[in-house]
Every structure is written in C-alpha cells, then in structure tokens.
Short mmCIF file of C-alpha atoms and ligand atoms in Angstrom, two decimals:
data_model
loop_
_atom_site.label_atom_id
_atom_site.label_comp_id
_atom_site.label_asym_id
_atom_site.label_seq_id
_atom_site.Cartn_x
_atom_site.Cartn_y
_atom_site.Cartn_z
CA UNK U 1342 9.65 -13.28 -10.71
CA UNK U 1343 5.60 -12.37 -10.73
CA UNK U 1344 5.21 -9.89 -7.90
CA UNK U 1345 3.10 -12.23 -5.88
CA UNK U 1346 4.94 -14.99 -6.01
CA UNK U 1347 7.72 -12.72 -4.77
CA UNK U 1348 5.11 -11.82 -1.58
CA UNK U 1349 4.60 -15.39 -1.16
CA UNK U 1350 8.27 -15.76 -0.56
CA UNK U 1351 8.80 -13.24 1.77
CA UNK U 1352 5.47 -14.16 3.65
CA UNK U 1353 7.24 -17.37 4.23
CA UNK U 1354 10.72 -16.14 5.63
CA UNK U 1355 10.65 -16.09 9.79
CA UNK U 1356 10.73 -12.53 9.05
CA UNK U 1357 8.57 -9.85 9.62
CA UNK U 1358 7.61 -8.28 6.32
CA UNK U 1359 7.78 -4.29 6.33
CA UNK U 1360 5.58 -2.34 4.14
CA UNK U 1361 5.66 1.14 2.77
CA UNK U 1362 3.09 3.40 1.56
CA UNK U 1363 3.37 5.28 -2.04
CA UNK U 1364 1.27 7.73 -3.61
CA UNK U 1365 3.02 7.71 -6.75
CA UNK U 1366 5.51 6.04 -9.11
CA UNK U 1367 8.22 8.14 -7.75
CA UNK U 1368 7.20 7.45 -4.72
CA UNK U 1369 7.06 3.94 -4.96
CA UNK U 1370 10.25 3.84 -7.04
CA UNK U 1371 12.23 4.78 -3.35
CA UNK U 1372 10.42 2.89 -1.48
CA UNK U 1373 11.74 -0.14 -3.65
CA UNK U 1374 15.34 1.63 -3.55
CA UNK U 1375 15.66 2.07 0.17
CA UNK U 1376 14.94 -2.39 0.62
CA UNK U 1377 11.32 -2.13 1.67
CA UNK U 1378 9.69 -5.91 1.02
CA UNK U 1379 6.48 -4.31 -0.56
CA UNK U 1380 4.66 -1.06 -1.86
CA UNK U 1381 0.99 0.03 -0.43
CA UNK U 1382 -0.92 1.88 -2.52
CA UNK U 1383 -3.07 3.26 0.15
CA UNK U 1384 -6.44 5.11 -0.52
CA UNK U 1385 -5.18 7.97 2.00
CA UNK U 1386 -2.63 8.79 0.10
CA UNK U 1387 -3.71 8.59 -3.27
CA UNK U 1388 -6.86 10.40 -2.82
CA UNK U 1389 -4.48 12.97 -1.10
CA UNK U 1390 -2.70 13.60 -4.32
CA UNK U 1391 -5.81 13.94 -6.10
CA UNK U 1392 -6.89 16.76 -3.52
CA UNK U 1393 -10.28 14.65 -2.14
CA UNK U 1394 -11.11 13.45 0.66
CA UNK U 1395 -10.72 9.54 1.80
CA UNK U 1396 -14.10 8.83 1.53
CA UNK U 1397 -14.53 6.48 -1.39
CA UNK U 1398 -14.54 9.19 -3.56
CA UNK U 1399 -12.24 7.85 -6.10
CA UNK U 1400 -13.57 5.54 -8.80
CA UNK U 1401 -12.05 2.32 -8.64
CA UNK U 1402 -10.48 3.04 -12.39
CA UNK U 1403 -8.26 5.62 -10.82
CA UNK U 1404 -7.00 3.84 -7.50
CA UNK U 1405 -6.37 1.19 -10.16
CA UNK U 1406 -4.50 3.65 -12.07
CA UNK U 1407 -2.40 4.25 -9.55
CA UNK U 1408 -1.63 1.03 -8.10
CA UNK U 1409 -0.84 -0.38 -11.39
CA UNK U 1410 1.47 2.93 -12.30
CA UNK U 1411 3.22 1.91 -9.44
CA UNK U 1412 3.76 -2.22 -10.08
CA UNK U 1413 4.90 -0.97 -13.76
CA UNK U 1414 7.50 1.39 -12.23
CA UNK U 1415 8.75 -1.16 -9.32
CA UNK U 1416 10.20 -4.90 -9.18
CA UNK U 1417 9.21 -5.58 -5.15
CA UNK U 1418 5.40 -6.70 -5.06
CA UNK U 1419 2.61 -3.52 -4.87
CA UNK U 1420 -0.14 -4.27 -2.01
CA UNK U 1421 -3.30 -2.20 -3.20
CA UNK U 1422 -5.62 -1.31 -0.66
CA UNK U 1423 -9.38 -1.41 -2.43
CA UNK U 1424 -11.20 0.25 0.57
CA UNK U 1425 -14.38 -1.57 0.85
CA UNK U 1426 -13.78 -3.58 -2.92
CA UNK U 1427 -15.83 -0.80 -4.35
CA UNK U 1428 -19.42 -1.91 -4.29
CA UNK U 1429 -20.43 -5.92 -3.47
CA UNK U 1430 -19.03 -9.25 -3.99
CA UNK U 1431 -19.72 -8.86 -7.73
CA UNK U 1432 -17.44 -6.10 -7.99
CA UNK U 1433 -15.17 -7.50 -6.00
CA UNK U 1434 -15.01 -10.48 -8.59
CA UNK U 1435 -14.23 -7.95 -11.19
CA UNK U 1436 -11.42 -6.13 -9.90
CA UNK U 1437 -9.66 -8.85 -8.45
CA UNK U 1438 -9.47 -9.89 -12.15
CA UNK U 1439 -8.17 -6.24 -13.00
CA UNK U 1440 -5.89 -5.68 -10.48
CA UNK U 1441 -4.46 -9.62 -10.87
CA UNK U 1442 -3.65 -9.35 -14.49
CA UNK U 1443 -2.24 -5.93 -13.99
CA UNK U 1444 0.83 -7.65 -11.89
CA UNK U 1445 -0.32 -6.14 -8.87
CA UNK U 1446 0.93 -8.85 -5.91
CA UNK U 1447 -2.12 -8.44 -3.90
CA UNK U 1448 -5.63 -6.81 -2.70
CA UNK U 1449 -6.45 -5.60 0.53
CA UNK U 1450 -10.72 -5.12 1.38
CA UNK U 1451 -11.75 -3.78 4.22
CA UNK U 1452 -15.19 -5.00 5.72
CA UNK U 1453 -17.12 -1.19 6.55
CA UNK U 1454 -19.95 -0.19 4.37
CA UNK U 1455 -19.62 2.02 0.80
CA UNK U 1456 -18.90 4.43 0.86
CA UNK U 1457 -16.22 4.61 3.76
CA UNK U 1458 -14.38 7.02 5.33
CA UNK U 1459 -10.84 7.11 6.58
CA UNK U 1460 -10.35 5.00 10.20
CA UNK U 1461 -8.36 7.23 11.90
CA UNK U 1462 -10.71 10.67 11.18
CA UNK U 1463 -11.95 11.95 14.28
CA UNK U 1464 -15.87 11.10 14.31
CA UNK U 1465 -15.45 9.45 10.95
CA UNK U 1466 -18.09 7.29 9.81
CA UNK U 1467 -17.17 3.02 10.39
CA UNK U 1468 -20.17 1.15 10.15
CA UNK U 1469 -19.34 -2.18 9.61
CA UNK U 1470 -21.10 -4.50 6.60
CA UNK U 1471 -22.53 -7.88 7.40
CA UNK U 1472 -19.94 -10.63 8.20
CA UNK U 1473 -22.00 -12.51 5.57
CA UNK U 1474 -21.83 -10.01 2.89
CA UNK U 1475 -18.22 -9.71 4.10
CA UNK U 1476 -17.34 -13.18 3.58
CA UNK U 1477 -19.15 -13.09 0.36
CA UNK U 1478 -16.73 -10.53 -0.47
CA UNK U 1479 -13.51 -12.72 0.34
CA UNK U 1480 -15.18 -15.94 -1.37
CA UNK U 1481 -15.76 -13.52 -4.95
CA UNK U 1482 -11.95 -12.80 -4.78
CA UNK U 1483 -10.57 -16.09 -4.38
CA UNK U 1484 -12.74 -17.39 -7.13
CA UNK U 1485 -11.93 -14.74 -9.43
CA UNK U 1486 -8.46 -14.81 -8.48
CA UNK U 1487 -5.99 -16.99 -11.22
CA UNK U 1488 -3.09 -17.48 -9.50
CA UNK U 1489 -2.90 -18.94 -5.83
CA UNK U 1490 0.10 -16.61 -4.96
CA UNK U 1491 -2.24 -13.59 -5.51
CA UNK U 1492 -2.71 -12.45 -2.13
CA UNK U 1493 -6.12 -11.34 -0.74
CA UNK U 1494 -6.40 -9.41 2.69
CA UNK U 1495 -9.44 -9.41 5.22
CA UNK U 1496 -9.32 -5.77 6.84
CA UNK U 1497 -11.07 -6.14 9.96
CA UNK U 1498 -12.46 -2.60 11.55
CA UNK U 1499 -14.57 -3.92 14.48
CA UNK U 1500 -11.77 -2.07 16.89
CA UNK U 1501 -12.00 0.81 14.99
CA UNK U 1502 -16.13 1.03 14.98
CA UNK U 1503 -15.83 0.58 18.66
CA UNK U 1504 -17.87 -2.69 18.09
CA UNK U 1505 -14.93 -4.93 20.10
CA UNK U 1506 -12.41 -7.47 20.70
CA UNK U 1507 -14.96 -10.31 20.70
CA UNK U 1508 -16.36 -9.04 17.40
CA UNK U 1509 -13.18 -8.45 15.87
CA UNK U 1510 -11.58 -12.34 16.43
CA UNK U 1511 -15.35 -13.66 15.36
CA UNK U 1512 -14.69 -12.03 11.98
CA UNK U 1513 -10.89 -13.27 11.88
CA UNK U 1514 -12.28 -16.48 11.94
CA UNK U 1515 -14.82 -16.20 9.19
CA UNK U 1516 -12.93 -14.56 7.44
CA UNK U 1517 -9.99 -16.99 6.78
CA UNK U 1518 -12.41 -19.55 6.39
CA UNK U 1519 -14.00 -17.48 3.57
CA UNK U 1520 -10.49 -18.13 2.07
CA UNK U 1521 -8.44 -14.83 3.04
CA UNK U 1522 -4.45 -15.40 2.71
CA UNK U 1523 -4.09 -12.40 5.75
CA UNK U 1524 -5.63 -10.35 8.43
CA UNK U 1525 -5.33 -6.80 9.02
CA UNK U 1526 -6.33 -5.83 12.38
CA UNK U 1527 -6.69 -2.08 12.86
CA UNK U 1528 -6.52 0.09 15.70
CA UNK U 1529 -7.12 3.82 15.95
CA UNK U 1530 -5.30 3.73 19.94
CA UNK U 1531 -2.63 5.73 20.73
CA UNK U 1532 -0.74 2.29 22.26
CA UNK U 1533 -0.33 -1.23 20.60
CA UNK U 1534 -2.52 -3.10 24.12
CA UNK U 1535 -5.90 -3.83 21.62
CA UNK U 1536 -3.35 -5.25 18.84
CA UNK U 1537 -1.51 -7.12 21.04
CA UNK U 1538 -4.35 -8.29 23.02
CA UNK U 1539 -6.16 -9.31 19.69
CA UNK U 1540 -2.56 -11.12 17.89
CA UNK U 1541 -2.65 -13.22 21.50
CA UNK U 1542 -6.31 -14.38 21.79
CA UNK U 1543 -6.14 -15.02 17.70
CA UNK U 1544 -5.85 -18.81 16.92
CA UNK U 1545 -6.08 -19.61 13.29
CA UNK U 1546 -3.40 -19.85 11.20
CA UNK U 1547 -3.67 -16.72 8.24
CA UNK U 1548 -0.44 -14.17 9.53
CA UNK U 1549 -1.78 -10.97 10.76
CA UNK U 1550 -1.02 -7.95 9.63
CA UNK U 1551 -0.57 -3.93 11.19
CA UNK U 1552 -0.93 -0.24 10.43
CA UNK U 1553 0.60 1.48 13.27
CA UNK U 1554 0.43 5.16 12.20
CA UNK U 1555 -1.43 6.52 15.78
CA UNK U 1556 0.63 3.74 17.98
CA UNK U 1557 3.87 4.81 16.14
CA UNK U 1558 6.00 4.12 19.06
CA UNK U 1559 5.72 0.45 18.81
CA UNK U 1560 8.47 -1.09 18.29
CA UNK U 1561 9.36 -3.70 15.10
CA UNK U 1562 10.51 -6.29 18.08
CA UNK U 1563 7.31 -5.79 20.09
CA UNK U 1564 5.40 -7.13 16.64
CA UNK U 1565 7.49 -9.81 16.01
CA UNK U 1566 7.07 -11.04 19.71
CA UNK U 1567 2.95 -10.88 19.11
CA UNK U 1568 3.41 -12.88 16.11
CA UNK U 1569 2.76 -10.14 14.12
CA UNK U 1570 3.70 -11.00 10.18
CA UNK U 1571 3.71 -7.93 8.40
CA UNK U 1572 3.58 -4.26 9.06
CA UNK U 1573 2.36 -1.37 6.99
CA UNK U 1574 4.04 2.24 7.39
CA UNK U 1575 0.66 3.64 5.52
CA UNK U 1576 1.21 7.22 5.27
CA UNK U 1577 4.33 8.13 6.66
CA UNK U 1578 5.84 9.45 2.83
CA UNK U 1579 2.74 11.57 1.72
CA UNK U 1580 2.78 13.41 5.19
CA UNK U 1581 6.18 13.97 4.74
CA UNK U 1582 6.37 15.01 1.10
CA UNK U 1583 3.47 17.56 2.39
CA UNK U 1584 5.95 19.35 4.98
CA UNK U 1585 8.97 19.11 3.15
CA UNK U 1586 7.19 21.11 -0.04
CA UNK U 1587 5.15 23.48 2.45
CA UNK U 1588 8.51 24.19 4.09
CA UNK U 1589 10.55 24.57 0.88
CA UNK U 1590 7.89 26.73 -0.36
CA UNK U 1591 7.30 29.07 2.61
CA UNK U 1592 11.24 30.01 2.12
CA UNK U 1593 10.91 30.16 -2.05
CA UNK U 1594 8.45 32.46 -1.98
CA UNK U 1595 10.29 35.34 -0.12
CA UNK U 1596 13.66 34.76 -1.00
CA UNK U 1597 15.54 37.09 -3.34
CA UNK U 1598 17.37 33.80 -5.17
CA UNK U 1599 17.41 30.19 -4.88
CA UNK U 1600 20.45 29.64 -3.28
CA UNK U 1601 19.52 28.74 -0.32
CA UNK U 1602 16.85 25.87 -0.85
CA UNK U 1603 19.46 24.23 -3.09
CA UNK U 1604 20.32 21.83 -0.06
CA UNK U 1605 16.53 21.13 0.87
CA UNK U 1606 16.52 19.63 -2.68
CA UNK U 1607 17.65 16.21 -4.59
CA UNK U 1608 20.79 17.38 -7.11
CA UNK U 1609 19.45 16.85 -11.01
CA UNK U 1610 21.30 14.15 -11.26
CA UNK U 1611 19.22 12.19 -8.82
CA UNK U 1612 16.57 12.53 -10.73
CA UNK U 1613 18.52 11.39 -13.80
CA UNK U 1614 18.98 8.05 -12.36
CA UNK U 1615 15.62 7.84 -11.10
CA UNK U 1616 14.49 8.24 -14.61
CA UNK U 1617 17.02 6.25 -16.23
CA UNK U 1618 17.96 9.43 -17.88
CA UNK U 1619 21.59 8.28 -18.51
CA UNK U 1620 20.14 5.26 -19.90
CA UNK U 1621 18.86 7.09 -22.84
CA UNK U 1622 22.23 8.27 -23.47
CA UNK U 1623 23.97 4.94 -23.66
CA UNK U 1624 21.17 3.90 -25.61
CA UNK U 1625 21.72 6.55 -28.21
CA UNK U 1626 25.38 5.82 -28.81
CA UNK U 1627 24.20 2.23 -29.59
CA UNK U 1628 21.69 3.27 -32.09
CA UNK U 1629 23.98 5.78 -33.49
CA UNK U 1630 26.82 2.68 -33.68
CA UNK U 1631 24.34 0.61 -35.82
CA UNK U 1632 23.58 3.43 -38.06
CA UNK U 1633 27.06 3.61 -38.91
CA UNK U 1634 27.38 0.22 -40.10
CA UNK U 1635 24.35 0.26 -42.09
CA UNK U 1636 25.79 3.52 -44.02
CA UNK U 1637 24.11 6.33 -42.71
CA UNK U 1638 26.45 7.88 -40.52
CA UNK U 1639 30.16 8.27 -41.85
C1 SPV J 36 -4.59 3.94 3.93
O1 SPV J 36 -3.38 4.18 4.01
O2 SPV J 36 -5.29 4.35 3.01
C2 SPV J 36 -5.24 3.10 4.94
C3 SPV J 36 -4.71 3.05 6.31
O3 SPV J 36 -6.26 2.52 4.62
S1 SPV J 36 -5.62 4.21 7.27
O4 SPV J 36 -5.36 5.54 6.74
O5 SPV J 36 -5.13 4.07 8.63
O6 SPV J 36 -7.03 3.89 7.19
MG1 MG J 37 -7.17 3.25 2.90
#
C-alpha cells in the first residue's frame, strides 16, 4: 500500500495516531519495528546529525535526502517536516511534487518567516508570515499535490510567537479552508492548558495534531479526551542516541578493554537483521543452486 494512503487509514481509525521522530534510516527502521503508525523526519533532528543548527540552514535537497532515505528504508508512512516550505508558495509547489513522487506520505509547513529557527530555543526568533502568504502556501501544495491521500499539514506557531489563542484559532480556520488535511498546534509551555484550551475552542473539522516534547508529562488519554488526533514524539530518539554514545564513550575512552561496554551495546547480530545481512546469505545459496544447474558449479 502507498504510504499515504496507509496515513489516510490510520487517520480514520477512532484512534489516536502516535508519531516518532527519526534522524536516519536506522533510525527510522526501529521506529517502524517497535509499531509506531508513522516516521517524522524532523528538521531538529536532522540538522542535528549534520552538526548545524535548526535554523533553516539545510537546503531543502538534503532534508529531502533524508526524508526520502527514510520512506525507502521503511513500510509505515514518513511525515516530513519542511520548516517554513523553504522559500514561498512557488517553492512550496515544487517540493510538494518532490517529496510526493518520492513516496513520502505527507508534508508538514509551518507558517514563521525564512529562515526560522527552532520553537522551543530560548529567545529564538518566531516571527510569523502573513496568514495570506500562509494560505498561499497551503493552496500551492494542494494544487501541486497528485494524489488526494497525500497529506499536507498547517503548523500553526502563533502560541509559540507569543502572538495568542485568538490568533492561533483565526489561522486554524484559514488554514483548513486553504485546503490543509491537519493542524499542528504548538506550544513551547511546560503544561498541556494552551493545547487543551486551543483543541476545545477549535471548531472545524481538519484533526489536530501535537508535539509535546516541553509538556512531556501529558498523558496519551488526556489527548484523546481533547480530541487530539495525532501526536508527534519529535526528538525523543536523537536526544537519546546523543547520551547513550556520550555515555558509552566517556567509559571507552579510559578503559583498559572493551569488556565492559559490551552490554551498553546491540549484539552483531542485531545489526545483521537490521541489514538483512542473513538475507544475503540465503540469497547466495540460491544463486549458487542455479549455477549448478546451468553447469558451472559441479
Ligand atoms: C522538529 O522536530 O524539527 C520540530 C519540532 O519541528 S520542534 O523541535 O519542537 O520545533
Ligand atoms: Mg522542525
């Protein structure tokens, strides 16, 4: 099944949809293995691995790069988050088209200005763009879009520029009539209140969606009862690939031998299987079977 057909499907299930953020095709690869409904290939994280900051740095060629690595390597449907859509509405029109025909499920544009910075950087810069230009934005994707199962999300940052609630459901509403499939609401607050507050007073119909990486304590129940549709655990795997190589590390470098990391480590043969190692194997004896019956092999 197309990967965004396969969103589709689990967008309309009664149940929430839970999200997890890759960096990588490993990465992504257990996501997929430990029954998360979707990947997000989230800008944090990726520019992370590249060792630059979240600030639209990036071209749009390599967050492609990455998102795409990751819908090759993975059957369950890759969410790519595009920052701002990486210039105007004309470039949005463009790399829907990319990301589309690469088999990623959907796109995920956030309405600040280029280039952005990270929402949940202390002092960061979140000036928001024009609802119009916004809008334009969301209309560009849907036309360029091929499929109606692609899946375009409206990132709304008014409670994250400190702009408000008011502001914030104003934009929901333009926004889905601009054609967008889902809204993100983000929040930079410790607590869930401003979500909650915002998933009560909304009243259209496109399922809202949540990033709760500083209001971490929330629990999955708590969303469902707001109506929320689908959650995104962002970060949570780069931060902890980070500490679990910085530990590992710290006790490599003054040990005498390896014996004692050996259980802060996945045996070989996980990554065998990971990389269909044994596969290669099997496949082998196959080739080497045919061989034999055309001759060259006795
Ligand atoms: C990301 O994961 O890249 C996001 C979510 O956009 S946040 O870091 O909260 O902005
Ligand atoms: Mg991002």
């Amino acid at each position: 099944m197309q990967q965004s057909s396969n969103l589709r499907k689990k967008l309309e299930t009664n149940q929430i949809v839970k999200v997890c953020g890759a960096y990588d095709s490993m990465s992504a690869k257990l996501v997929e293995s430990h029954g998360f409904d979707a990947i997000w290939a989230g800008s944090f994280a990726i520019s992370a691995i590249h060792n630059v900051p979240d600030a639209s740095i990036l071209t749009m060629t390599e967050f492609f790069t990455a998102a795409s690595n990751m819908a090759n390597a993975c059957e369950i449907p890759v969410i790519a988050d595009c920052d701002t859509g990486y210039g105007d509405a004309t470039n949005v029109r463009y790399m829907t088209k990319k990301y589309e025909s690469a088999g990623i499920a959907g796109i995920c544009i956030e309405d600040k200005t280029f280039p952005k910075q990270n929402s949940l950087l202390e002092g960061g810069n979140n000036q928001l763009l024009s609802e119009k230009e916004f809008s334009a934005k969301i209309l560009a994707a849907n036309e360029a879009k091929q499929n109606d199962d692609f899946t375009i999300i409206a990132r709304i940052e008014a409670l994250i520029s400190g702009i408000g609630m008011k502001e914030a459901l104003k934009r929901a509403d333009a926004y889905e009539k601009a054609g967008a499939d889902l809204i993100l609401i983000h929040s930079k607050q410790i607590t869930p209140e401003e979500i909650f507050e915002f998933a009560d007073s909304w009243k259209g119909t496109a399922p809202l969606v949540v990033i709760p990486t500083t209001y971490y304590s929330v629990n999955v129940d708590e969303l469902i009862k707001h109506k929320i549709k689908m959650v995104i655990y962002a970060n949570q795997t780069l931060r902890a690939a980070h500490l679990a190589l910085s530990n590992l590390l710290t006790e490599m470098k003054d040990a005498n031998n390896m014996s004692k990391v050996q259980d802060k480590m996945s045996p070989m043969d996980d990554i065998f299987k990971l990389q269909e190692m044994h596969d290669v194997k099997s496949q082998e004896k196959i080739l080497e079977e045919k061989l034999r019956k055309l001759g060259y092999i006795s």
